[in-house]
PDB file of C-alpha atoms and ligand atoms in Angstrom:
ATOM      1  CA  MET R   1     -52.606 158.060  16.506  1.00 43.00           C
ATOM      2  CA  GLN R   2     -51.904 160.210  19.496  1.00 50.00           C
ATOM      3  CA  GLU R   3     -48.455 161.375  18.525  1.00 48.00           C
ATOM      4  CA  SER R   4     -48.243 165.019  19.581  1.00 45.00           C
ATOM      5  CA  SER R   5     -46.771 167.710  17.328  1.00 41.00           C
ATOM      6  CA  GLU R   6     -44.109 168.296  19.958  1.00 45.00           C
ATOM      7  CA  GLN R   7     -43.136 164.636  19.586  1.00 51.00           C
ATOM      8  CA  LYS R   8     -42.965 164.902  15.797  1.00 45.00           C
ATOM      9  CA  THR R   9     -40.731 167.957  15.819  1.00 44.00           C
ATOM     10  CA  SER R  10     -38.502 166.928  18.692  1.00 54.00           C
ATOM     11  CA  LEU R  11     -35.171 166.536  16.940  1.00 56.00           C
ATOM     12  CA  ILE R  12     -31.874 165.532  18.475  1.00 58.00           C
ATOM     13  CA  PRO R  13     -28.723 167.093  16.970  1.00 59.00           C
ATOM     14  CA  GLN R  14     -26.374 164.422  15.631  1.00 61.00           C
ATOM     15  CA  GLN R  15     -22.582 164.467  15.685  1.00 58.00           C
ATOM     16  CA  LYS R  16     -22.160 166.553  12.528  1.00 63.00           C
ATOM     17  CA  GLY R  17     -24.901 168.973  13.543  1.00 61.00           C
ATOM     18  CA  GLU R  18     -27.690 167.570  11.370  1.00 63.00           C
ATOM     19  CA  LEU R  19     -31.093 166.937  12.933  1.00 65.00           C
ATOM     20  CA  LEU R  20     -32.752 163.543  12.996  1.00 73.00           C
ATOM     21  CA  SER R  21     -36.510 163.061  13.051  1.00 78.00           C
ATOM     22  CA  LYS R  22     -37.954 160.163  14.996  1.00 81.00           C
ATOM     23  CA  GLN R  23     -40.163 158.916  12.210  1.00 79.00           C
ATOM     24  CA  SER R  24     -37.094 158.675   9.947  1.00 80.00           C
ATOM     25  CA  ILE R  25     -35.767 155.867  12.189  1.00 80.00           C
ATOM     26  CA  VAL R  26     -38.815 153.607  11.937  1.00 88.00           C
ATOM     27  CA  SER R  27     -41.945 153.863   9.790  1.00 89.00           C
ATOM     28  CA  ARG R  28     -45.406 153.866  11.357  1.00 92.00           C
ATOM     29  CA  SER R  29     -46.055 150.303  10.193  1.00 93.00           C
ATOM     30  CA  VAL R  30     -42.822 149.085  11.798  1.00 95.00           C
ATOM     31  CA  VAL R  31     -43.802 150.878  15.029  1.00 96.00           C
ATOM     32  CA  LYS R  32     -47.210 149.174  14.984  1.00 97.00           C
ATOM     33  CA  ASN R  33     -45.673 145.733  14.385  1.00 97.00           C
ATOM     34  CA  LEU R  34     -43.248 146.258  17.265  1.00 98.00           C
ATOM     35  CA  ILE R  35     -46.066 147.286  19.599  1.00 98.00           C
ATOM     36  CA  ARG R  36     -48.045 144.193  18.591  1.00 98.00           C
ATOM     37  CA  SER R  37     -44.998 141.996  19.320  1.00 98.00           C
ATOM     38  CA  ALA R  38     -44.519 143.682  22.712  1.00 98.00           C
ATOM     39  CA  MET R  39     -48.178 142.999  23.561  1.00 98.00           C
ATOM     40  CA  LEU R  40     -47.794 139.310  22.701  1.00 98.00           C
ATOM     41  CA  ALA R  41     -44.586 139.119  24.750  1.00 98.00           C
ATOM     42  CA  MET R  42     -46.391 140.693  27.711  1.00 98.00           C
ATOM     43  CA  GLU R  43     -48.700 137.663  27.834  1.00 98.00           C
ATOM     44  CA  LYS R  44     -45.660 135.562  28.843  1.00 98.00           C
ATOM     45  CA  ALA R  45     -44.816 137.790  31.853  1.00 98.00           C
ATOM     46  CA  TYR R  46     -44.154 135.875  35.087  1.00 98.00           C
ATOM     47  CA  THR R  47     -45.551 138.246  37.710  1.00 98.00           C
ATOM     48  CA  PRO R  48     -46.992 136.363  40.716  1.00 98.00           C
ATOM     49  CA  TYR R  49     -45.922 139.164  43.104  1.00 98.00           C
ATOM     50  CA  SER R  50     -46.696 142.514  41.446  1.00 98.00           C
ATOM     51  CA  HIS R  51     -49.206 141.290  38.833  1.00 98.00           C
ATOM     52  CA  PHE R  52     -47.752 144.121  36.709  1.00 98.00           C
ATOM     53  CA  GLN R  53     -47.074 142.632  33.291  1.00 98.00           C
ATOM     54  CA  VAL R  54     -44.585 144.209  30.882  1.00 99.00           C
ATOM     55  CA  GLY R  55     -43.677 143.283  27.308  1.00 99.00           C
ATOM     56  CA  ALA R  56     -40.894 144.612  25.111  1.00 99.00           C
ATOM     57  CA  ALA R  57     -39.984 144.188  21.449  1.00 98.00           C
ATOM     58  CA  LEU R  58     -36.464 145.150  20.412  1.00 98.00           C
ATOM     59  CA  LEU R  59     -35.717 145.879  16.744  1.00 98.00           C
ATOM     60  CA  THR R  60     -32.216 145.336  15.357  1.00 97.00           C
ATOM     61  CA  LYS R  61     -30.852 147.453  12.536  1.00 96.00           C
ATOM     62  CA  ASN R  62     -31.229 144.316  10.361  1.00 95.00           C
ATOM     63  CA  GLN R  63     -34.979 144.321  11.069  1.00 95.00           C
ATOM     64  CA  LYS R  64     -34.931 141.323  13.420  1.00 98.00           C
ATOM     65  CA  THR R  65     -37.138 141.473  16.517  1.00 98.00           C
ATOM     66  CA  TYR R  66     -36.298 140.086  19.949  1.00 98.00           C
ATOM     67  CA  THR R  67     -39.065 140.102  22.545  1.00 98.00           C
ATOM     68  CA  GLY R  68     -38.968 140.018  26.327  1.00 99.00           C
ATOM     69  CA  CYS R  69     -41.242 139.948  29.363  1.00 99.00           C
ATOM     70  CA  ASN R  70     -40.639 140.643  33.024  1.00 98.00           C
ATOM     71  CA  ILE R  71     -39.715 137.624  35.125  1.00 98.00           C
ATOM     72  CA  GLU R  72     -40.207 138.050  38.860  1.00 98.00           C
ATOM     73  CA  ASN R  73     -38.657 136.118  41.725  1.00 98.00           C
ATOM     74  CA  ALA R  74     -39.723 135.158  45.250  1.00 98.00           C
ATOM     75  CA  SER R  75     -36.529 136.822  46.455  1.00 98.00           C
ATOM     76  CA  PHE R  76     -37.602 140.035  44.594  1.00 97.00           C
ATOM     77  CA  THR R  77     -34.105 141.395  43.728  1.00 97.00           C
ATOM     78  CA  PRO R  78     -33.414 138.888  40.933  1.00 98.00           C
ATOM     79  CA  THR R  79     -36.497 140.123  39.052  1.00 98.00           C
ATOM     80  CA  ASN R  80     -35.676 140.893  35.418  1.00 98.00           C
ATOM     81  CA  CYS R  81     -37.520 143.612  33.525  1.00 98.00           C
ATOM     82  CA  ALA R  82     -38.983 142.997  30.069  1.00 99.00           C
ATOM     83  CA  GLU R  83     -36.550 145.391  28.362  1.00 99.00           C
ATOM     84  CA  ARG R  84     -33.509 143.690  29.836  1.00 98.00           C
ATOM     85  CA  THR R  85     -34.889 140.265  28.940  1.00 98.00           C
ATOM     86  CA  ALA R  86     -35.173 141.405  25.306  1.00 99.00           C
ATOM     87  CA  PHE R  87     -31.680 142.946  25.272  1.00 99.00           C
ATOM     88  CA  PHE R  88     -30.036 139.950  26.954  1.00 98.00           C
ATOM     89  CA  LYS R  89     -31.728 137.552  24.552  1.00 98.00           C
ATOM     90  CA  ALA R  90     -30.541 139.589  21.557  1.00 98.00           C
ATOM     91  CA  VAL R  91     -26.988 140.227  22.776  1.00 98.00           C
ATOM     92  CA  SER R  92     -26.592 136.571  23.740  1.00 98.00           C
ATOM     93  CA  GLU R  93     -27.494 135.699  20.130  1.00 98.00           C
ATOM     94  CA  GLY R  94     -24.710 137.963  18.844  1.00 98.00           C
ATOM     95  CA  GLU R  95     -26.763 141.073  18.048  1.00 98.00           C
ATOM     96  CA  ARG R  96     -25.084 144.408  18.717  1.00 98.00           C
ATOM     97  CA  ASN R  97     -26.879 146.908  16.480  1.00 98.00           C
ATOM     98  CA  PHE R  98     -30.251 148.159  17.614  1.00 98.00           C
ATOM     99  CA  ALA R  99     -32.729 150.676  16.217  1.00 97.00           C
ATOM    100  CA  ALA R 100     -35.716 150.784  18.578  1.00 98.00           C
ATOM    101  CA  ILE R 101     -37.619 149.129  21.418  1.00 98.00           C
ATOM    102  CA  ALA R 102     -41.380 149.117  22.046  1.00 98.00           C
ATOM    103  CA  ILE R 103     -42.604 148.746  25.643  1.00 98.00           C
ATOM    104  CA  VAL R 104     -46.104 148.035  26.947  1.00 98.00           C
ATOM    105  CA  GLY R 105     -47.276 147.221  30.456  1.00 98.00           C
ATOM    106  CA  GLY R 106     -50.080 147.276  32.966  1.00 98.00           C
ATOM    107  CA  LYS R 107     -51.587 145.681  36.044  1.00 98.00           C
ATOM    108  CA  GLU R 108     -52.931 142.239  35.052  1.00 98.00           C
ATOM    109  CA  GLY R 109     -51.844 143.112  31.513  1.00 98.00           C
ATOM    110  CA  ILE R 110     -54.378 145.908  31.068  1.00 98.00           C
ATOM    111  CA  LEU R 111     -52.774 148.858  29.300  1.00 98.00           C
ATOM    112  CA  THR R 112     -54.131 151.962  31.014  1.00 97.00           C
ATOM    113  CA  ASP R 113     -50.964 154.071  30.781  1.00 97.00           C
ATOM    114  CA  TYR R 114     -47.520 154.214  29.165  1.00 98.00           C
ATOM    115  CA  THR R 115     -44.832 152.140  30.904  1.00 98.00           C
ATOM    116  CA  PRO R 116     -41.514 153.995  30.839  1.00 98.00           C
ATOM    117  CA  PRO R 117     -38.348 151.927  31.326  1.00 98.00           C
ATOM    118  CA  CYS R 118     -36.848 151.873  34.831  1.00 98.00           C
ATOM    119  CA  GLY R 119     -33.465 153.480  35.479  1.00 98.00           C
ATOM    120  CA  VAL R 120     -31.590 150.182  35.406  1.00 98.00           C
ATOM    121  CA  CYS R 121     -33.078 149.317  32.009  1.00 98.00           C
ATOM    122  CA  ARG R 122     -32.195 152.765  30.631  1.00 98.00           C
ATOM    123  CA  GLN R 123     -28.602 152.152  31.662  1.00 98.00           C
ATOM    124  CA  VAL R 124     -28.546 148.660  30.138  1.00 98.00           C
ATOM    125  CA  ILE R 125     -29.966 150.049  26.886  1.00 98.00           C
ATOM    126  CA  ARG R 126     -27.330 152.828  26.964  1.00 98.00           C
ATOM    127  CA  GLU R 127     -24.582 150.216  26.847  1.00 98.00           C
ATOM    128  CA  PHE R 128     -25.589 148.972  23.410  1.00 98.00           C
ATOM    129  CA  VAL R 129     -27.071 151.904  21.485  1.00 98.00           C
ATOM    130  CA  ASP R 130     -26.427 155.373  20.173  1.00 97.00           C
ATOM    131  CA  PRO R 131     -28.564 157.453  22.572  1.00 97.00           C
ATOM    132  CA  LYS R 132     -29.090 160.166  19.945  1.00 95.00           C
ATOM    133  CA  SER R 133     -30.753 157.843  17.435  1.00 95.00           C
ATOM    134  CA  PHE R 134     -32.109 154.813  19.356  1.00 97.00           C
ATOM    135  CA  LEU R 135     -35.886 155.096  19.714  1.00 97.00           C
ATOM    136  CA  VAL R 136     -37.935 154.104  22.756  1.00 98.00           C
ATOM    137  CA  ILE R 137     -41.609 153.556  21.889  1.00 98.00           C
ATOM    138  CA  LEU R 138     -44.004 153.745  24.834  1.00 98.00           C
ATOM    139  CA  ALA R 139     -47.417 152.415  23.870  1.00 98.00           C
ATOM    140  CA  LYS R 140     -50.930 152.010  25.197  1.00 98.00           C
ATOM    141  CA  SER R 141     -52.161 150.523  21.930  1.00 97.00           C
ATOM    142  CA  GLU R 142     -50.979 150.174  18.337  1.00 97.00           C
ATOM    143  CA  ASN R 143     -52.347 153.648  17.628  1.00 95.00           C
ATOM    144  CA  ASP R 144     -51.531 155.377  20.882  1.00 96.00           C
ATOM    145  CA  TYR R 145     -47.813 155.720  21.462  1.00 96.00           C
ATOM    146  CA  MET R 146     -45.026 158.167  22.271  1.00 96.00           C
ATOM    147  CA  LEU R 147     -41.571 158.207  20.691  1.00 96.00           C
ATOM    148  CA  TYR R 148     -38.416 159.199  22.557  1.00 96.00           C
ATOM    149  CA  PHE R 149     -34.756 159.098  21.745  1.00 96.00           C
ATOM    150  CA  LEU R 150     -32.870 157.348  24.578  1.00 98.00           C
ATOM    151  CA  GLU R 151     -30.958 160.634  25.060  1.00 97.00           C
ATOM    152  CA  GLU R 152     -34.233 162.243  26.193  1.00 96.00           C
ATOM    153  CA  LEU R 153     -34.853 159.537  28.809  1.00 98.00           C
ATOM    154  CA  LEU R 154     -31.240 159.295  29.983  1.00 98.00           C
ATOM    155  CA  PRO R 155     -29.470 162.628  29.425  1.00 97.00           C
ATOM    156  CA  LEU R 156     -25.711 162.649  30.009  1.00 97.00           C
ATOM    157  CA  GLY R 157     -25.720 158.887  30.428  1.00 97.00           C
ATOM    158  CA  PHE R 158     -22.533 157.037  31.261  1.00 97.00           C
ATOM    159  CA  GLY R 159     -21.618 154.746  28.377  1.00 97.00           C
ATOM    160  CA  PRO R 160     -18.828 152.520  27.110  1.00 96.00           C
ATOM    161  CA  GLU R 161     -17.080 155.461  25.433  1.00 95.00           C
ATOM    162  CA  HIS R 162     -16.470 157.003  28.881  1.00 96.00           C
ATOM    163  CA  MET R 163     -14.373 154.035  29.985  1.00 97.00           C
TER     164      MET R 163
HETATM  165  N1  LIG Y 224     -40.882 146.316  35.079  1.00 75.23           N
HETATM  166  C1  LIG Y 224     -40.420 146.061  33.819  1.00 75.23           C
HETATM  167  O1  LIG Y 224     -40.487 144.921  33.333  1.00 75.23           O
HETATM  168  N2  LIG Y 224     -39.885 147.087  33.113  1.00 75.23           N
HETATM  169  C2  LIG Y 224     -39.754 148.353  33.592  1.00 75.23           C
HETATM  170  O2  LIG Y 224     -39.019 149.141  33.024  1.00 75.23           O
HETATM  171  C3  LIG Y 224     -40.507 148.740  34.780  1.00 75.23           C
HETATM  172  C4  LIG Y 224     -40.799 147.621  35.713  1.00 75.23           C
HETATM  173  C5  LIG Y 224     -41.443 145.210  35.860  1.00 75.23           C
HETATM  174  C6  LIG Y 224     -40.593 144.776  37.018  1.00 75.23           C
HETATM  175  C7  LIG Y 224     -41.609 144.146  37.922  1.00 75.23           C
HETATM  176  O3  LIG Y 224     -41.795 142.784  37.538  1.00 75.23           O
HETATM  177  C8  LIG Y 224     -42.898 144.901  37.627  1.00 75.23           C
HETATM  178  O4  LIG Y 224     -42.694 145.586  36.410  1.00 75.23           O
HETATM  179  C9  LIG Y 224     -43.273 145.902  38.707  1.00 75.23           C
HETATM  180  O5  LIG Y 224     -42.199 146.715  39.019  1.00 75.23           O
END
């Protein structure tokens, strides 16, 4: 476990002023299961151009998991990231309530570093979650991960409530 003390104590104020701890959203065993699912999903990545494989596992508030991988395209622009694949699969199945997403990635599927979500994926996630409580889990292994609230990765994000 390489969760730093700064990570453990990083609290995001909620609407009524109370503070929420990251580990209160998902237990360690749930985090590990999500990371394992993301690793399995990564094996399905279609990456003939970048060879950079990404896997994601999205947890609903009802404890269901939707996985996704990146799917590249010869025309490059239509490439879909793993996180968006997972979200689009879940939303297209009627899911709207999400708790957390685990993300893993690496060249040829070798996890040498954390893989943070791209800006487009952060915005897509923002559409469907509460940024102050939705957790993004960046992992190198089941025991080596970082936890972030979406709010930390996309401060002052533009969301549906602004429309
Ligand atoms: N990729 C993802 O799947 N998720 C991210 O958030 C970062 C980038 C994919 C897109 C592309 O297939 C490959 O990684 C290299 O950019």
